Amino acid sequence: MALLQISEPGQTAAPHQHRLAAGIDLGTTNSLVATMRSGVADTLPDAQGRHLLPSVVRYTDDGVVVGEEAKAAAADDPLNTVASAKRLIGRGLDDIKRLGARLPYEFVQTDTAVPRIRTRGGDLSPVEVSAEILKVLAARARTVLGGDLSGVVITVPAYFDEAQRQATKDAARLAGLKVFRLLNEPTAAAVAYGLDKEADGVHAVYDLGGGTFDISILRLRRGVFEVLATGGDSALGGDDLDRVVARWIMEQAAIGDDASHVVLRRLMRDACAAKEALSESDRVPLRVSLGAGACWEGELDRSTFDALVDPLIAKTIAACRRCFRDAGLGPEAVKDVVMVGGSTRVPRVRERVGDLFGTTPLVDLDPDRVVAIGAALQADLLAGNKGAGEVLLLDVIPLSLGVETMGGLVEKIVPRNTTIPVARAQEFTTFKDGQTAMAIHVLQGERDLVADCRSLARFELRGIPPMVAGAARILVTFEVDADGLLSVTALEQSKGVKAQVEVKPSYGLTDAEIETMLRDSMTHAGEDLHARRLREQQVEARRSLEALDAALASDGDRLLDATERARVEKALSHLEQIVAGDDPEAIKVAAADLEKTCDFYVERRMNRSIQNAMAGHKVEEFE
Ligand code: ADP
Ligand code: MG
């Protein structure tokens, strides 16, 4: 008879309570699903033993076909076969046109701004197309695991904006799946490596897939890793390598831009095959169908290919350098570079990445599967199958967050590339005597002036007890949760009045906008410094001017004689004039001047207020 089993306190009681979960790498080109089985995360094959599911969906009269079969039919039935739906998901037709990709589909503009692709299966949105891919992967997981999924983790490129993330979640919902969370692809790869290798130190994840490039800098410490910075390009990948090869073939074979969709599709397929073959051999023979039975024959060698793709690889290297600047590190700080994505099989890519980091890139985990494996580990964690504190996942915010202060300046509270979740607080005070409300303006960006940053939200804190300027203590707290949701709270500390607002900071921006904002902050650094100093001096000076005006109005007549008053007023109007100019130094000097001129007056006022305060009291009370 078997012994009865008793689990340890706090441990899962029975194996059948293990909740089924899966990680899905919903790629532009290929998608995968992975799960934990017997404590090991691995990708799941289909009935034919294939792990990669091409992200291609074909609509036929008999229904929907997904994967290899659809991909094979793509060249002959381009209008009803949708590939790279991920490039279109969450985007409007204008964005898609701006992508510049030659898309063979027929787009139908609908009233919802979501473009639909006209196919034999109807007018379909990229969300619906992606849902078909997810359905196939989820079914595969159910078959292998023998049960229903409690939830999934789906990976997305680090630079997906809110609309793209939301659209991905919608696709999952359409496929009948519960999304535990979306996970950035490079972060998922890092989870896979972070657990497999326990080396402490700084690591980079270089992910060049079919449609996206992501670079992440991570620090591993005792099994916990932290993302120090991320960067990349959401419109650069293996597809672009295919495109330059296809262009080259078009030139060689004298194929014009007006060639039919069918010819162009086949050409892309041939270009892709040639590129992949060149990862193994030094030269590949080419045989390109020109339609109507005609064809062109030629050859592409490795060095010609390298020259063609070098400018694209150089773009990824430049993005890596930018990312390292952000992290405040040099590429030499990196111990290992993890290579992710099918395009990292290109020898030239490995070579250039190796040159940059001065180390041989790591390719020991299958670059196609790493992301799905990391997602599976995370899904298992979120399904509640592991104890807390297993893997700490940290993401970063792409641009600094702050509030507007006097003078139209931005005070940064959470600097860019701070890991999330994060909570940061700073004290602010009132500008005027008796001020009972405060306008909090939440901003995002790297520049010093409000006008150059992006406004995220405005809210007001009311009910501040009236006090003299500078006496109130308002604690402004910024909190960004693990999903990137920002909430800002303003709390007046004496009476506890509070106001709060929630904003989505990062995902509303496109990478292009983020890039522009960063570039601007660098090119305008000197200008910004001057603007900041000027505004600060102006705020200070205006505060003095206001206080002096108020004092003169209340007791100037009684405390000053005519000459004294003329002297004070002269210094005052001099400062007023200088303040309107743009020389911070001059304002500082004039303000100091005014202060010196008014010293005697301030002293008189102080003595007088002491007398007033003491009137009616016995001297002893003050001892
Ligand atoms: P995604 O994450 O965008 O779906 P993948 O990581 O699956 O992309 O990578 C797909 C890309 O990798 C495609 O552009 C494909 O042509 C390219 N690729 C796959 N194998 C090779 C290879 N052996 N040599 C060069 N490129 C390859
Ligand atoms: Mg990928």
XYZ file of C-alpha atoms and ligand atoms in Angstrom:
651
model
C 0.000 0.000 0.000
C 1.264 3.404 -0.901
C 2.038 5.779 1.953
C -0.255 8.775 2.298
C 1.504 11.936 1.319
C 1.516 15.059 3.413
C 2.743 18.258 1.869
C 4.889 20.794 3.682
C 3.050 23.772 5.181
C 2.481 26.398 2.516
C 3.222 24.045 -0.345
C 0.769 23.050 -3.023
C -1.185 20.102 -1.626
C -1.782 17.920 -4.636
C -0.234 17.621 -8.089
C -3.608 17.799 -9.811
C -4.027 21.291 -8.395
C -1.215 22.457 -10.630
C -2.849 25.058 -12.834
C -2.113 24.821 -16.526
C -0.578 27.873 -18.076
C 1.308 28.634 -21.261
C 3.700 31.218 -22.612
C 3.101 32.409 -26.152
C 5.636 34.144 -28.362
C 3.322 35.807 -30.867
C 5.947 36.706 -33.439
C 5.738 38.731 -36.611
C 7.122 35.829 -38.579
C 6.828 32.791 -36.353
C 4.909 32.036 -33.195
C 5.519 29.454 -30.494
C 3.891 28.124 -27.392
C 5.772 26.788 -24.369
C 4.782 25.316 -21.034
C 6.333 23.932 -17.892
C 6.380 20.169 -17.780
C 8.027 18.294 -14.912
C 9.691 21.501 -13.811
C 11.217 22.254 -17.220
C 9.971 24.911 -19.631
C 10.023 23.987 -23.288
C 8.230 24.763 -26.506
C 5.518 22.410 -27.747
C 5.543 20.767 -31.191
C 2.544 20.145 -33.411
C 1.518 16.646 -34.553
C 4.275 16.752 -37.197
C 6.906 17.689 -34.614
C 7.248 21.327 -35.718
C 7.737 23.889 -32.954
C 7.612 27.071 -35.027
C 4.199 28.055 -36.318
C 4.579 30.544 -39.174
C 2.420 33.567 -38.279
C 0.524 33.280 -41.530
C -3.236 32.919 -41.873
C -4.995 31.952 -45.095
C -8.697 32.339 -45.691
C -10.192 29.785 -48.071
C -13.708 28.857 -49.049
C -13.444 25.905 -46.679
C -12.276 27.890 -43.698
C -9.117 29.205 -42.056
C -5.661 27.687 -42.454
C -2.830 28.723 -40.147
C 0.914 28.099 -40.264
C 3.111 26.193 -42.678
C 0.302 25.344 -45.084
C -0.847 28.945 -45.251
C 2.733 30.121 -45.747
C 3.228 27.673 -48.605
C 0.116 29.012 -50.335
C 0.996 32.661 -49.740
C 2.827 33.190 -53.012
C -0.050 31.828 -55.062
C -2.914 33.337 -53.099
C -1.469 36.572 -51.694
C -4.709 38.501 -51.301
C -6.288 35.893 -49.026
C -3.149 35.079 -47.083
C -2.147 37.418 -44.281
C 1.445 37.394 -43.042
C 3.070 39.777 -40.522
C -0.288 40.780 -38.984
C 1.755 41.846 -35.976
C 3.106 44.763 -37.982
C -0.447 45.960 -38.500
C -2.001 45.226 -35.128
C -3.157 48.247 -33.148
C -2.303 50.637 -35.969
C -4.364 52.931 -38.163
C -4.166 52.913 -41.942
C -1.947 56.006 -41.946
C 0.571 54.354 -39.614
C 0.565 51.318 -41.842
C 1.242 53.369 -44.936
C 4.052 55.108 -43.090
C 5.627 51.723 -42.368
C 6.551 51.826 -46.013
C 6.339 48.069 -46.380
C 5.007 46.808 -49.670
C 1.820 45.194 -48.506
C -0.013 43.173 -51.097
C -3.330 43.316 -49.267
C -6.388 45.234 -50.172
C -7.238 47.480 -47.243
C -10.736 48.607 -46.458
C -11.011 51.719 -44.308
C -13.809 51.299 -41.792
C -15.558 53.876 -39.633
C -13.615 52.710 -36.549
C -10.199 53.756 -37.918
C -9.161 50.112 -37.708
C -8.162 49.051 -41.196
C -9.523 45.753 -42.411
C -8.004 43.438 -44.928
C -10.354 42.286 -47.671
C -10.146 38.485 -48.021
C -12.304 35.659 -49.186
C -13.139 35.120 -45.504
C -14.519 38.644 -45.191
C -13.005 42.003 -44.192
C -10.708 41.176 -41.312
C -8.858 43.216 -38.743
C -5.279 42.310 -37.738
C -6.728 41.445 -34.302
C -8.927 38.757 -35.819
C -6.016 37.403 -37.850
C -3.797 37.229 -34.748
C -6.584 35.500 -32.825
C -6.467 32.659 -35.362
C -2.767 32.119 -34.599
C -3.410 32.187 -30.860
C -6.255 29.667 -31.187
C -3.987 27.171 -32.925
C -1.255 27.553 -30.302
C -3.689 27.284 -27.388
C -5.215 24.144 -28.900
C -1.731 22.681 -29.212
C -1.077 23.387 -25.527
C -4.395 21.854 -24.465
C -3.692 18.710 -26.468
C -0.202 18.262 -25.056
C -1.131 19.137 -21.465
C -4.485 17.395 -21.484
C -6.525 20.186 -19.941
C -7.771 23.720 -20.162
C -5.443 26.670 -19.703
C -5.978 28.888 -16.668
C -4.191 31.693 -18.465
C -1.362 32.699 -20.766
C 1.515 35.143 -20.925
C 1.929 36.679 -24.379
C 5.102 38.461 -25.363
C 5.211 41.760 -27.261
C 8.097 43.942 -28.489
C 9.359 46.305 -25.808
C 8.303 49.289 -27.874
C 4.686 48.267 -28.505
C 2.499 51.234 -27.620
C -0.704 51.041 -25.631
C -2.902 50.555 -28.699
C -0.752 47.683 -29.924
C -0.711 46.058 -26.477
C -4.452 46.465 -26.141
C -5.012 44.991 -29.604
C -2.869 41.990 -28.666
C -4.990 41.463 -25.548
C -8.130 41.746 -27.684
C -6.800 39.047 -29.988
C -6.299 36.773 -26.970
C -9.826 37.461 -25.776
C -11.167 36.621 -29.227
C -9.258 33.360 -29.036
C -10.939 32.647 -25.691
C -7.781 33.058 -23.623
C -7.194 34.767 -20.307
C -4.085 36.935 -20.409
C -2.178 36.940 -17.131
C 0.022 39.654 -18.523
C 1.870 40.812 -21.590
C 5.622 40.543 -21.287
C 8.314 42.355 -23.237
C 10.114 39.896 -25.489
C 13.695 40.675 -24.391
C 12.615 40.472 -20.774
C 11.176 37.020 -21.451
C 14.449 35.906 -23.028
C 16.241 37.173 -19.968
C 13.954 35.142 -17.719
C 14.920 32.049 -19.664
C 18.634 32.817 -19.344
C 18.484 34.243 -15.858
C 17.255 30.960 -14.547
C 19.463 28.731 -16.629
C 22.688 30.561 -15.889
C 23.400 31.955 -12.518
C 26.318 34.225 -13.412
C 26.174 37.644 -11.753
C 26.902 40.671 -13.906
C 25.654 42.885 -16.691
C 24.200 41.196 -19.754
C 22.750 42.456 -23.005
C 19.894 40.855 -24.922
C 20.098 41.473 -28.665
C 16.842 40.382 -30.307
C 16.630 40.601 -34.079
C 13.506 38.791 -35.246
C 11.574 38.992 -38.462
C 9.991 42.376 -37.870
C 11.415 43.959 -34.746
C 14.711 44.755 -33.075
C 15.092 45.076 -29.316
C 18.166 45.670 -27.209
C 18.029 45.349 -23.437
C 20.662 45.774 -20.786
C 20.164 43.620 -17.741
C 21.898 43.110 -14.469
C 21.773 39.647 -12.966
C 22.341 39.373 -9.259
C 21.754 36.219 -7.245
C 19.137 34.925 -9.675
C 17.205 38.181 -9.683
C 17.600 40.407 -12.646
C 16.953 44.012 -13.291
C 16.464 45.667 -16.677
C 18.784 48.672 -16.700
C 17.653 50.034 -20.058
C 15.876 49.088 -23.252
C 15.959 50.424 -26.778
C 15.407 49.294 -30.315
C 13.389 49.737 -33.455
C 9.919 48.277 -33.904
C 10.230 48.373 -37.679
C 13.535 46.625 -38.328
C 14.144 42.910 -38.716
C 14.758 39.946 -40.982
C 11.954 41.102 -43.300
C 14.077 44.155 -44.072
C 17.037 41.933 -44.880
C 14.735 40.027 -47.259
C 13.668 43.293 -48.809
C 17.203 44.494 -49.618
C 17.995 41.099 -51.091
C 14.770 41.215 -53.122
C 15.686 44.712 -54.359
C 19.081 43.460 -55.415
C 17.510 40.544 -57.307
C 15.033 42.917 -58.965
C 17.948 45.011 -60.226
C 19.879 41.974 -61.423
C 16.838 40.391 -63.069
C 15.405 43.685 -64.348
C 12.099 43.166 -62.555
C 10.135 46.414 -62.375
C 8.084 47.764 -59.473
C 5.005 47.137 -61.576
C 5.455 43.363 -61.412
C 2.395 41.418 -60.261
C 1.680 40.621 -56.611
C 2.293 36.969 -57.311
C 5.749 37.613 -58.779
C 6.679 39.965 -55.925
C 5.486 37.511 -53.284
C 7.535 34.707 -54.820
C 10.492 37.020 -55.038
C 10.253 37.802 -51.326
C 10.089 34.094 -50.559
C 13.162 33.422 -52.702
C 15.037 36.335 -51.149
C 14.267 35.009 -47.664
C 15.364 31.492 -48.592
C 18.614 32.828 -50.075
C 19.310 34.862 -46.932
C 18.745 31.879 -44.652
C 20.884 29.623 -46.840
C 23.725 32.161 -46.645
C 23.895 31.628 -42.876
C 25.316 28.188 -43.700
C 27.040 28.572 -47.060
C 29.239 31.160 -48.785
C 27.117 31.386 -51.927
C 23.623 30.429 -53.067
C 22.274 29.840 -56.545
C 19.155 31.830 -57.408
C 16.309 30.902 -59.717
C 13.559 33.481 -59.786
C 10.270 33.022 -61.600
C 9.307 36.037 -63.694
C 5.798 34.757 -64.439
C 4.483 33.266 -67.681
C 7.034 30.469 -67.541
C 10.044 32.808 -67.733
C 12.730 32.803 -65.088
C 16.060 34.410 -64.134
C 19.086 32.560 -62.824
C 21.993 33.966 -60.890
C 23.988 33.726 -57.667
C 24.378 35.643 -54.428
C 27.565 35.336 -52.399
C 28.183 36.084 -48.731
C 30.262 39.216 -49.226
C 27.691 40.804 -51.555
C 25.000 39.894 -49.035
C 27.043 41.358 -46.155
C 27.433 44.619 -48.042
C 23.695 44.746 -48.726
C 22.665 44.216 -45.112
C 25.457 46.167 -43.412
C 23.505 49.463 -43.254
C 20.636 47.661 -41.510
C 22.935 45.969 -39.016
C 24.617 49.327 -38.418
C 21.229 50.723 -37.362
C 20.941 48.052 -34.677
C 24.477 48.776 -33.486
C 23.667 52.492 -33.196
C 20.559 51.643 -31.151
C 22.746 49.491 -28.865
C 25.130 52.395 -28.288
C 22.226 54.723 -27.439
C 20.865 52.185 -24.999
C 24.230 51.914 -23.273
C 24.480 55.679 -22.978
C 21.091 55.592 -21.247
C 22.243 52.952 -18.822
C 25.368 54.997 -18.088
C 27.542 52.065 -19.125
C 29.976 51.257 -21.895
C 29.483 48.162 -24.045
C 32.616 46.724 -22.429
C 30.715 46.429 -19.127
C 28.778 43.542 -20.646
C 29.789 40.031 -19.668
C 27.535 38.219 -22.120
C 25.352 39.094 -25.061
C 22.315 36.878 -25.429
C 21.242 36.446 -29.028
C 17.514 36.128 -29.625
C 15.465 35.921 -32.821
C 15.975 33.980 -36.037
C 17.953 36.786 -37.677
C 20.785 36.442 -35.177
C 21.738 33.355 -37.179
C 23.160 35.687 -39.842
C 26.966 35.413 -39.383
C 27.489 39.112 -40.156
C 25.079 40.033 -37.340
C 27.005 37.888 -34.859
C 30.279 39.381 -36.057
C 29.182 43.008 -35.708
C 27.571 42.396 -32.311
C 30.703 40.590 -31.158
C 32.831 43.552 -32.308
C 30.692 46.025 -30.406
C 30.788 44.169 -27.115
C 34.237 42.669 -27.507
C 32.900 39.230 -26.698
C 31.517 36.216 -28.537
C 27.711 36.394 -28.455
C 25.882 33.591 -26.681
C 23.835 31.382 -28.907
C 23.493 28.278 -26.741
C 19.734 28.570 -26.236
C 17.802 28.263 -29.476
C 17.291 31.895 -30.543
C 13.819 31.009 -31.820
C 12.583 29.482 -28.580
C 14.112 31.608 -25.825
C 11.254 34.112 -25.687
C 8.508 31.494 -25.486
C 10.400 29.630 -22.780
C 10.718 32.773 -20.668
C 7.022 33.475 -21.148
C 6.164 29.937 -20.021
C 8.208 30.383 -16.838
C 6.423 33.631 -16.114
C 2.998 32.124 -16.902
C 3.663 29.284 -14.489
C 4.587 31.807 -11.827
C 1.462 33.882 -12.396
C -0.743 30.784 -12.367
C 0.356 30.479 -8.750
C 2.368 27.291 -9.109
C 5.496 28.689 -7.479
C 6.221 30.420 -4.227
C 6.522 34.180 -4.210
C 9.864 35.780 -4.920
C 10.928 33.245 -7.539
C 11.792 35.666 -10.309
C 11.507 39.371 -9.934
C 10.567 40.922 -13.223
C 11.484 44.491 -13.741
C 10.757 46.752 -16.651
C 11.774 50.367 -17.179
C 9.944 53.571 -18.005
C 11.079 55.002 -21.341
C 10.931 58.742 -20.524
C 11.250 60.744 -17.306
C 8.141 61.678 -15.349
C 7.775 64.890 -13.419
C 5.611 67.843 -12.431
C 5.454 71.467 -13.491
C 6.942 73.929 -11.030
C 6.882 77.738 -10.991
C 8.274 79.373 -14.084
C 7.088 76.670 -16.474
C 9.884 74.315 -15.435
C 9.728 70.557 -15.106
C 10.902 68.897 -11.924
C 11.737 65.273 -12.723
C 10.527 62.852 -10.096
C 11.120 59.508 -11.801
C 14.069 59.618 -14.226
C 13.869 57.669 -17.486
C 14.961 54.042 -17.443
C 14.019 53.715 -13.789
C 12.931 50.142 -13.242
C 9.265 49.524 -12.510
C 7.351 49.017 -10.302
C 8.539 52.199 -8.600
C 7.264 54.767 -6.111
C 9.023 58.132 -5.703
C 7.885 61.083 -3.632
C 8.980 64.683 -3.358
C 7.792 67.588 -1.207
C 6.480 70.762 -2.735
C 5.173 73.930 -1.142
C 2.889 76.860 -1.868
C 4.039 79.935 -3.768
C 1.703 82.505 -2.270
C 0.528 83.418 1.221
C -2.834 81.888 1.977
C -2.743 79.626 -1.084
C -5.403 76.915 -0.636
C -5.180 75.041 -3.907
C -2.382 73.668 -6.025
C -2.451 72.749 -9.711
C -0.469 69.564 -10.351
C 0.597 69.151 -13.946
C 2.100 65.731 -14.725
C 4.626 65.665 -17.564
C 6.776 63.227 -19.452
C 10.001 64.024 -21.251
C 13.658 64.884 -20.903
C 13.564 68.629 -21.517
C 13.592 71.319 -18.831
C 10.672 73.419 -19.986
C 7.031 72.355 -19.752
C 6.464 73.495 -23.313
C 8.974 70.911 -24.594
C 7.560 67.949 -22.695
C 4.410 65.928 -23.156
C 1.511 66.741 -20.880
C 0.037 63.607 -19.323
C -2.519 64.902 -16.838
C -3.567 67.867 -14.739
C -5.372 67.771 -11.444
C -5.918 70.027 -8.458
C -5.332 69.607 -4.782
C -7.852 71.731 -2.889
C -8.410 72.416 0.788
C -4.824 73.265 1.718
C -5.055 75.179 5.033
C -4.080 78.835 4.446
C -0.496 79.437 5.515
C 2.327 81.769 4.581
C 4.026 80.983 1.293
C 6.465 78.135 1.641
C 5.030 76.757 4.889
C 2.678 74.112 3.473
C 4.121 70.661 2.904
C 2.638 68.867 -0.095
C 3.945 65.395 -0.736
C 3.625 64.411 -4.397
C 4.037 60.689 -4.982
C 4.535 59.011 -8.358
C 3.794 55.338 -8.500
C 4.256 53.194 -11.613
C 2.978 49.634 -11.293
C 4.331 46.544 -13.040
C 2.094 47.121 -16.070
C 3.343 50.679 -16.518
C 0.257 52.357 -15.081
C 1.159 55.646 -13.402
C -0.757 57.147 -10.535
C 0.123 60.494 -9.005
C -1.006 61.503 -5.533
C -0.721 64.899 -3.848
C -1.056 64.883 -0.079
C -1.141 67.939 2.171
C 0.640 66.737 5.272
C -0.935 68.727 8.121
C -4.604 68.039 7.441
C -4.188 65.064 5.164
C -6.168 66.390 2.200
C -5.417 64.343 -0.861
C -5.962 64.296 -4.613
C -5.029 61.641 -7.120
C -4.915 60.940 -10.814
C -4.096 57.873 -12.911
C -2.359 58.043 -16.264
C -0.873 55.645 -18.767
C 2.531 57.133 -19.360
C 4.639 55.121 -21.745
C 2.380 53.311 -24.093
C 0.708 56.297 -25.709
C 3.964 57.280 -27.381
C 5.359 55.784 -30.526
C 9.068 54.941 -30.564
C 9.553 57.657 -33.109
C 8.191 60.171 -30.615
C 10.372 58.796 -27.843
C 13.410 58.965 -30.140
C 12.645 62.554 -31.068
C 12.185 63.573 -27.472
C 15.503 62.007 -26.489
C 17.358 63.505 -29.411
C 15.931 66.919 -28.634
C 16.964 66.720 -25.015
C 20.535 66.064 -26.098
C 20.777 68.732 -28.763
C 19.095 71.307 -26.549
C 20.936 70.535 -23.321
C 22.848 73.859 -23.257
C 19.843 75.894 -24.221
C 17.751 74.143 -21.577
C 20.293 74.855 -18.882
C 20.152 78.553 -19.702
C 16.346 78.496 -19.825
C 16.200 76.755 -16.465
C 18.539 79.253 -14.787
C 16.630 82.162 -16.254
C 13.254 80.829 -15.129
C 14.571 80.072 -11.671
C 15.966 83.578 -11.243
C 12.754 85.058 -12.587
C 10.631 83.089 -10.147
C 12.842 84.141 -7.235
C 12.847 87.793 -8.287
C 9.105 87.901 -8.860
C 8.533 86.401 -5.441
C 10.598 89.236 -3.885
C 8.823 91.831 -5.989
C 5.399 90.558 -4.958
C 6.336 90.464 -1.287
C 7.748 93.986 -1.465
C 4.669 95.313 -3.266
C 2.444 93.794 -0.600
C 4.587 95.269 2.186
C 4.606 98.755 0.678
C 0.855 98.652 0.291
C 0.306 97.615 3.878
C 2.784 99.811 5.804
C 5.011 101.706 3.360
C 3.346 104.988 4.289
C 3.918 104.592 7.997
C 7.400 103.072 8.053
C 9.171 104.934 5.258
C 9.764 108.595 4.631
C 9.582 110.034 1.111
C 13.313 109.674 0.249
C 13.497 106.165 1.650
C 10.429 105.158 -0.281
C 11.802 106.648 -3.518
C 15.043 104.684 -3.027
C 13.169 101.406 -2.466
C 10.883 102.029 -5.407
C 13.785 102.808 -7.681
C 15.487 99.498 -6.890
C 12.142 97.768 -7.283
C 11.413 99.148 -10.738
C 14.994 98.415 -11.802
C 14.523 94.744 -10.921
C 11.116 94.691 -12.611
C 12.778 95.846 -15.801
C 15.649 93.352 -15.612
C 13.304 90.439 -14.840
C 11.587 90.915 -18.177
C 14.931 90.395 -19.957
C 16.753 87.117 -20.525
C 19.958 87.445 -18.518
C 19.840 85.273 -15.393
C 23.057 86.805 -14.014
C 21.703 90.371 -14.308
C 18.493 89.358 -12.548
C 20.478 87.807 -9.748
C 22.533 90.995 -9.311
C 19.485 93.288 -9.424
C 17.644 91.055 -6.920
C 20.606 91.155 -4.539
C 20.675 94.931 -4.966
C 17.041 95.258 -4.093
C 17.498 93.053 -1.058
C 20.372 95.237 0.209
C 18.412 98.446 -0.417
C 15.460 97.067 1.530
C 17.396 95.643 4.486
C 16.515 98.545 6.773
C 12.855 98.378 5.773
C 12.646 94.628 6.481
C 14.222 95.218 9.879
C 11.742 97.962 10.708
C 8.849 95.739 9.729
C 10.142 92.925 11.884
C 10.521 95.132 14.934
C 7.067 96.446 14.346
C 5.482 93.053 14.069
C 7.168 91.968 17.268
C 5.747 95.055 18.973
C 2.318 94.253 17.574
C 2.512 90.684 18.714
C 3.572 91.753 22.202
C 0.917 94.428 22.566
C -1.560 93.393 25.211
C 0.746 90.753 26.622
C 2.909 90.850 29.685
C 6.599 90.706 28.993
C 6.944 87.654 31.237
C 4.903 85.605 28.802
C 7.715 85.906 26.305
C 10.531 84.839 28.552
P 9.749 37.123 -35.012
O 10.066 37.148 -33.566
O 9.674 38.486 -35.604
O 8.596 36.268 -35.364
P 11.821 35.188 -35.409
O 12.634 35.342 -34.195
O 11.021 33.941 -35.563
O 10.983 36.472 -35.727
O 12.791 35.324 -36.652
C 12.310 35.258 -37.932
C 13.344 35.817 -38.842
O 14.548 35.060 -38.719
C 12.925 35.753 -40.287
O 13.239 36.977 -40.926
C 13.779 34.635 -40.814
O 14.053 34.777 -42.199
C 15.028 34.787 -39.997
N 15.812 33.551 -39.972
C 15.439 32.329 -39.539
N 16.424 31.442 -39.733
C 17.447 32.132 -40.288
C 18.749 31.778 -40.736
N 19.203 30.534 -40.663
N 19.526 32.758 -41.246
C 19.080 34.032 -41.344
N 17.878 34.419 -40.956
C 17.057 33.483 -40.434
Mg 10.799 37.125 -31.830
